[in-house]
XYZ file of N, CA and C in Angstrom:
420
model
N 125.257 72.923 33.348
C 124.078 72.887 34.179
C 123.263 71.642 33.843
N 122.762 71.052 34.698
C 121.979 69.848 34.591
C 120.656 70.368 34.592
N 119.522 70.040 33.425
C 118.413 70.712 33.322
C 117.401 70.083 34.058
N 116.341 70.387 34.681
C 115.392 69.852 35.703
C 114.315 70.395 34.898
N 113.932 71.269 34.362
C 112.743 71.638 33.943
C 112.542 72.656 32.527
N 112.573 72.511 31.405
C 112.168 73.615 30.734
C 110.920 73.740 30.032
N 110.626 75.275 30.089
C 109.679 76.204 29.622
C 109.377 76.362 28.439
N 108.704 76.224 27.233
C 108.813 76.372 26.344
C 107.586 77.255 25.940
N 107.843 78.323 24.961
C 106.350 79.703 24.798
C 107.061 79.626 23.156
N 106.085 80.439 22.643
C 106.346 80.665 21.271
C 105.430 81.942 21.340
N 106.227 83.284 20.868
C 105.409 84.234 20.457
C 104.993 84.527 18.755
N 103.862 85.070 18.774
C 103.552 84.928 16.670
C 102.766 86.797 16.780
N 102.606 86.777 15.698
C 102.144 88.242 15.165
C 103.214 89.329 15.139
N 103.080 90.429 15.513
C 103.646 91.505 15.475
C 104.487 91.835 16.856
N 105.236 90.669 17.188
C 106.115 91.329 18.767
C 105.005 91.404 20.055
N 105.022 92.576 20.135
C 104.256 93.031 21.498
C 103.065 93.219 21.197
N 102.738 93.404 19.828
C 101.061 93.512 19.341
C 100.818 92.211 18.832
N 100.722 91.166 19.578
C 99.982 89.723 18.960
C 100.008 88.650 19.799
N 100.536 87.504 19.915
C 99.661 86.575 21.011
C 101.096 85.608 21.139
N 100.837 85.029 22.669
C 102.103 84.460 23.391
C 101.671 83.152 23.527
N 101.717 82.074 24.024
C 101.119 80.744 24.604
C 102.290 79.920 25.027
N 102.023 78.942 26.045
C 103.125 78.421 26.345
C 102.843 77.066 25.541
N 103.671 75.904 25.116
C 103.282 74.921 24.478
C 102.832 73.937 25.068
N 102.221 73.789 26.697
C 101.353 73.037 27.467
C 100.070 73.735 27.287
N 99.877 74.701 27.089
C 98.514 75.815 26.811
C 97.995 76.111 27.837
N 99.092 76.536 29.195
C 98.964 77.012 30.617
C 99.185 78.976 30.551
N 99.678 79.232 29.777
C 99.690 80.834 29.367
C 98.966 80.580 27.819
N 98.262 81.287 27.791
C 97.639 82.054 26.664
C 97.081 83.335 26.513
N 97.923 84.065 25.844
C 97.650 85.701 26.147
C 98.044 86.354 24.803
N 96.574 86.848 24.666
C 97.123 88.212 24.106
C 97.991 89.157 23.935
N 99.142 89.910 23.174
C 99.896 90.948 23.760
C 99.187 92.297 23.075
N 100.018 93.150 24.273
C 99.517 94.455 23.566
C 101.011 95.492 24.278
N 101.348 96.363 23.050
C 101.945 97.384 23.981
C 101.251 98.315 24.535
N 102.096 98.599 26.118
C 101.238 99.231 26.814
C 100.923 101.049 26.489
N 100.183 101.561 26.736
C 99.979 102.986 26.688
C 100.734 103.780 27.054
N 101.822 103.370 27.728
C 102.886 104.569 28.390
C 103.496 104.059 27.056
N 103.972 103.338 26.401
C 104.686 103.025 25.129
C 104.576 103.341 23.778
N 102.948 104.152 23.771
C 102.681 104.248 22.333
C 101.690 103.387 21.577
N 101.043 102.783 22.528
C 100.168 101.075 22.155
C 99.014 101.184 22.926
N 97.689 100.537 22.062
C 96.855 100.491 23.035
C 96.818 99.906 24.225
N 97.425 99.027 24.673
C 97.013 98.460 25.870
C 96.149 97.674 26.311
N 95.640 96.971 24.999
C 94.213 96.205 25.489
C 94.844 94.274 25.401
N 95.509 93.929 26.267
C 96.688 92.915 26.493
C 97.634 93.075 27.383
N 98.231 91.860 27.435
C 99.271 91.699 28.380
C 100.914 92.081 27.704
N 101.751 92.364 28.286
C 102.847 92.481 27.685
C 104.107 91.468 28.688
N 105.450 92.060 28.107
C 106.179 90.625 28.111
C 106.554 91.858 30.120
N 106.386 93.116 30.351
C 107.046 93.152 31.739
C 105.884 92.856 32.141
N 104.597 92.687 32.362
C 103.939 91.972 33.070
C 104.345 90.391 33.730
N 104.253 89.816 32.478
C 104.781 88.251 32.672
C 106.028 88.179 33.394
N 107.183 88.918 32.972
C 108.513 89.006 33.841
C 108.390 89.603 35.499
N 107.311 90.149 35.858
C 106.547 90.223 37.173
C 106.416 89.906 37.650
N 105.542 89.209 37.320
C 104.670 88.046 37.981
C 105.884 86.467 37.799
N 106.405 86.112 37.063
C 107.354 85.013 37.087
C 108.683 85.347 38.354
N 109.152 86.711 38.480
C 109.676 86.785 39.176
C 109.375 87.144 40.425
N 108.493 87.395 40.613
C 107.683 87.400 42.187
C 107.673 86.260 42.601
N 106.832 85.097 41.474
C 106.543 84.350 42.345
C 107.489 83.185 42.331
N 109.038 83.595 41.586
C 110.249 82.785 41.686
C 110.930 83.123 43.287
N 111.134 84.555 43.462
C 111.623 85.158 44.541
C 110.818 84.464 45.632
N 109.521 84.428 45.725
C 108.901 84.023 47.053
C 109.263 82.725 47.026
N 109.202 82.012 45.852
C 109.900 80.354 46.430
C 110.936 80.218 47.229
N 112.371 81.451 46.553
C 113.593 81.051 46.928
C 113.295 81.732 48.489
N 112.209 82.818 48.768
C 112.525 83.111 50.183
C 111.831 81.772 50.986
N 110.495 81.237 50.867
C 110.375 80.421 51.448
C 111.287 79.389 51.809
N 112.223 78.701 50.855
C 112.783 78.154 50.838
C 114.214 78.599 52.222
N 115.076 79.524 51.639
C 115.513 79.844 53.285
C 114.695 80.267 54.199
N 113.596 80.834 54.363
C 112.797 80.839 55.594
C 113.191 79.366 56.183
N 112.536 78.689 55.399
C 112.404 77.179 56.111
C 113.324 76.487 56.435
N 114.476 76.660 56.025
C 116.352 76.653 56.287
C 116.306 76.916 58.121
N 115.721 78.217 58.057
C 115.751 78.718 59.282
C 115.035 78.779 60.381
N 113.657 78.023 59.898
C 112.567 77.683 60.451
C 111.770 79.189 61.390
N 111.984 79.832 59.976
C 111.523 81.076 60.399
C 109.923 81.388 59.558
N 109.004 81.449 60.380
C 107.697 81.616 60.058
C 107.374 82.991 59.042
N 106.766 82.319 57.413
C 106.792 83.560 56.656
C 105.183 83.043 56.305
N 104.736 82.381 56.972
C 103.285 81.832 56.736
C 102.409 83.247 55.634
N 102.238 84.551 55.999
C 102.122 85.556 55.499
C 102.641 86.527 54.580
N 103.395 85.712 54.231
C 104.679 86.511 53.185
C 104.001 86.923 51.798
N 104.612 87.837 51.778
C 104.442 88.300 49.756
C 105.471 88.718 49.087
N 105.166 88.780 47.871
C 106.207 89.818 47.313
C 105.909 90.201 46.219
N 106.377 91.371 46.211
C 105.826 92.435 44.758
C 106.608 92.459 43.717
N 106.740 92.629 42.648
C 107.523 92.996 41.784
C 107.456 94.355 40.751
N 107.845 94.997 40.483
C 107.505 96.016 39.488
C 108.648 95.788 38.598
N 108.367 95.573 37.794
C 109.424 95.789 36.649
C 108.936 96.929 35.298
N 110.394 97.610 35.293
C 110.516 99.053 34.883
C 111.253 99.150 33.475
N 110.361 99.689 32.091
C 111.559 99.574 31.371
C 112.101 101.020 30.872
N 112.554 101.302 30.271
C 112.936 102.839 29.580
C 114.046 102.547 28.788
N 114.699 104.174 28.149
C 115.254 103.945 27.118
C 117.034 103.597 27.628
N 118.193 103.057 27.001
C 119.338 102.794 27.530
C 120.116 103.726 26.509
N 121.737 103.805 26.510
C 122.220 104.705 26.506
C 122.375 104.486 24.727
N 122.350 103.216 24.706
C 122.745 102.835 23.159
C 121.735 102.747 21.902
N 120.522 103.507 22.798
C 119.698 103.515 21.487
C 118.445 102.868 21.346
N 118.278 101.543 22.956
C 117.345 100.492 22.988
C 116.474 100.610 24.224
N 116.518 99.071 24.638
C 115.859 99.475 26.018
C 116.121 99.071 27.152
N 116.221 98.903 28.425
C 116.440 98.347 29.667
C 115.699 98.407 30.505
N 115.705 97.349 30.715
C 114.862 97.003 32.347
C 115.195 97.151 33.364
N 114.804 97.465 34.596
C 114.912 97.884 35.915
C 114.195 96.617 36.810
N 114.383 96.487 38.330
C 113.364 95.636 38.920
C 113.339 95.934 40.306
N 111.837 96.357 40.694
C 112.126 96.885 42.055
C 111.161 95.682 43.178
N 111.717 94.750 43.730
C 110.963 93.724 44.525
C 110.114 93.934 46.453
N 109.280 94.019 46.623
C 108.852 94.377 47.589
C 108.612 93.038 48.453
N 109.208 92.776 49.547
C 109.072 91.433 50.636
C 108.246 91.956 51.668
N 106.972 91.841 51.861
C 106.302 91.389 52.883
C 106.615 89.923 53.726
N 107.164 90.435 54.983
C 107.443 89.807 56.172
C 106.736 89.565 57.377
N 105.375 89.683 57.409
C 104.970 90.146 58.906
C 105.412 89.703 60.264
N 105.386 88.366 60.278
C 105.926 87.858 61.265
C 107.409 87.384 61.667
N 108.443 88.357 61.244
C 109.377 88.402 61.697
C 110.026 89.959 61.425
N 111.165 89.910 62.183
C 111.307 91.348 62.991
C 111.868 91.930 61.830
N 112.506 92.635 61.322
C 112.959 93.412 60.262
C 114.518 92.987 60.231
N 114.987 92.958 60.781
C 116.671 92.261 60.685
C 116.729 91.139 60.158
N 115.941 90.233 60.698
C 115.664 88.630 60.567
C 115.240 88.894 58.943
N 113.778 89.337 58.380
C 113.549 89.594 57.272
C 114.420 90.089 56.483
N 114.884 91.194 56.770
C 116.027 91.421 55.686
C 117.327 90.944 55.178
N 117.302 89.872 56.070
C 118.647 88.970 56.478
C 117.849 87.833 54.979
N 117.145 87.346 55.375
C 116.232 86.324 54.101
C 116.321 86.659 53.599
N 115.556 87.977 53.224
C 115.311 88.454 51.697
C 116.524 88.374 51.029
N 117.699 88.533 51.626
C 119.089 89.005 50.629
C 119.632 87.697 50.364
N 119.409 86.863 51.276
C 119.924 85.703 51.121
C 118.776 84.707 49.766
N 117.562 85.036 50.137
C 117.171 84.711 49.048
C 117.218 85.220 47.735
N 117.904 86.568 47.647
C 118.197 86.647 46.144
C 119.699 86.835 45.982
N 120.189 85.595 46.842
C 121.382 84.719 46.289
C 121.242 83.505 45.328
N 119.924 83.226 46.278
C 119.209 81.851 45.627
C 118.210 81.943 44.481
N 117.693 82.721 44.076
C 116.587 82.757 42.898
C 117.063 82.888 41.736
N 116.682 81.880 41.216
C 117.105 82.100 39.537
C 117.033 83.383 39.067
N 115.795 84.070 39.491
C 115.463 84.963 38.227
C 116.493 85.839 38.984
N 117.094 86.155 39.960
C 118.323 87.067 40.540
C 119.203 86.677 40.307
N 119.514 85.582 39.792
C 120.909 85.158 39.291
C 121.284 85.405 37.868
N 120.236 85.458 36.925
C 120.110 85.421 35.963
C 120.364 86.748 35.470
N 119.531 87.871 36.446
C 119.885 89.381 35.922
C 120.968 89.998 36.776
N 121.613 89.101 37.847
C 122.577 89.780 38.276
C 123.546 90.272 37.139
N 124.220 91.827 37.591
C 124.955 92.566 36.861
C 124.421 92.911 35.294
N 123.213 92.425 35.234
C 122.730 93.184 33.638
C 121.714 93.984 33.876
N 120.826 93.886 35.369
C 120.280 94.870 35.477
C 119.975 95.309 36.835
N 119.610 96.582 36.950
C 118.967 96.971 38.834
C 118.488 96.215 39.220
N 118.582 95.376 39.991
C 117.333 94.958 41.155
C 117.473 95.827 42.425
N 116.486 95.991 42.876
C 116.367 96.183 44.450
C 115.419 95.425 44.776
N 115.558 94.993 46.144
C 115.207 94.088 47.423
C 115.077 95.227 48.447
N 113.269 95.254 48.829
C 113.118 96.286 49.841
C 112.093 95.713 50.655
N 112.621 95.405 51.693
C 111.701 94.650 53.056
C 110.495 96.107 53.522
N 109.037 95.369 53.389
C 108.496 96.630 53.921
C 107.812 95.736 55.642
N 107.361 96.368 56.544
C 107.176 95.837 57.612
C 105.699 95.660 57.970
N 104.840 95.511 56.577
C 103.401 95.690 56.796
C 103.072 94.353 57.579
C-alpha cells in the first residue's frame, strides 16, 4: 500500500480510565469506561471515537460515489452505533450498525450507494469479515 496519510494518537494512564491525544493536538480527550461497563463514565471512550471516525469515513466514501453518479446527497447523514459485548473466547467484540440518511433520492438509488460505498470506505474494508456491519438506508 502506498501511504497518503497517517494518524498518529498515543494513549497513557490506565487504558480506558486515562487520556488519549492525537500528536497534532486535534483530539484531546479524556477516557473513561462507560457505565454499562462497570466505569464511571465521566469521558470519552475508544467506541465513541470509532463512531464518529467511521461515520464520518462512510459519508466521505458515500459522497464520493454519489458524485460518481451525480446523484444529489446535498442532505445526507450517517449514523453510526458501534456495539461492544462479550465474544466466545473470553474477550470482547465489536458490532457496527450504520444508518444512511438519503433524502433526496428514492430508496433503490440510495441503497444502491450506500452498498457501493461500503465497498469503498476504509473503515469497511478494514472490518470486513472481523466484524458485523450493517448498512441500513432509512428514508427520513
Amino acid at each position: 500500500m502506498k501511504t497518503l496519510y497517517t494518524a498518529e494518537a498515543l494513549a497513557t494512564g490506565d487504558g480506558r480510565n486515562g487520556h488519549g491525544r492525537t500528536t497534532d493536538g486535534r483530539i484531546d480527550v479524556d477516557l473513561a469506561t462507560p457505565k454499562e461497563l462497570g466505569g464511571a463514565g465521566n469521558g470519552t471512550n475508544p467506541e465513541q471515537l470509532f463512531a464518529v471516525g467511521y461515520a464520518a469515513c462512510f459519508h466521505s466514501a458515500l459522497r464520493l460515489v454519489a458524485g460518481q453518479q451525480k446523484a444529489d446527497v446535498s442532505d445526507s447523514s450517517v449514523g453510526a452505533k458501534v456495539n461492544i459485548g462479550p465474544n466466545d473466547a473470553g474477550g470482547f467484540q465489536l458490532s457496527v450498525e450504520l444508518e444512511v440518511t438519503l433524502p433526496n433520492l428514492d430508496h433503490d438509488t440510495a441503497q444502491a450507494i450506500a452498498d457501493k460505498a461500503h465497498e469503498v470506505c476504509p473503515y469497511s474494508n478494514a472490518t470486513r469479515g472481523n466484524i458485523d456491519v450493517t448498512v441500513t438506508v432509512t428514508d427520513d
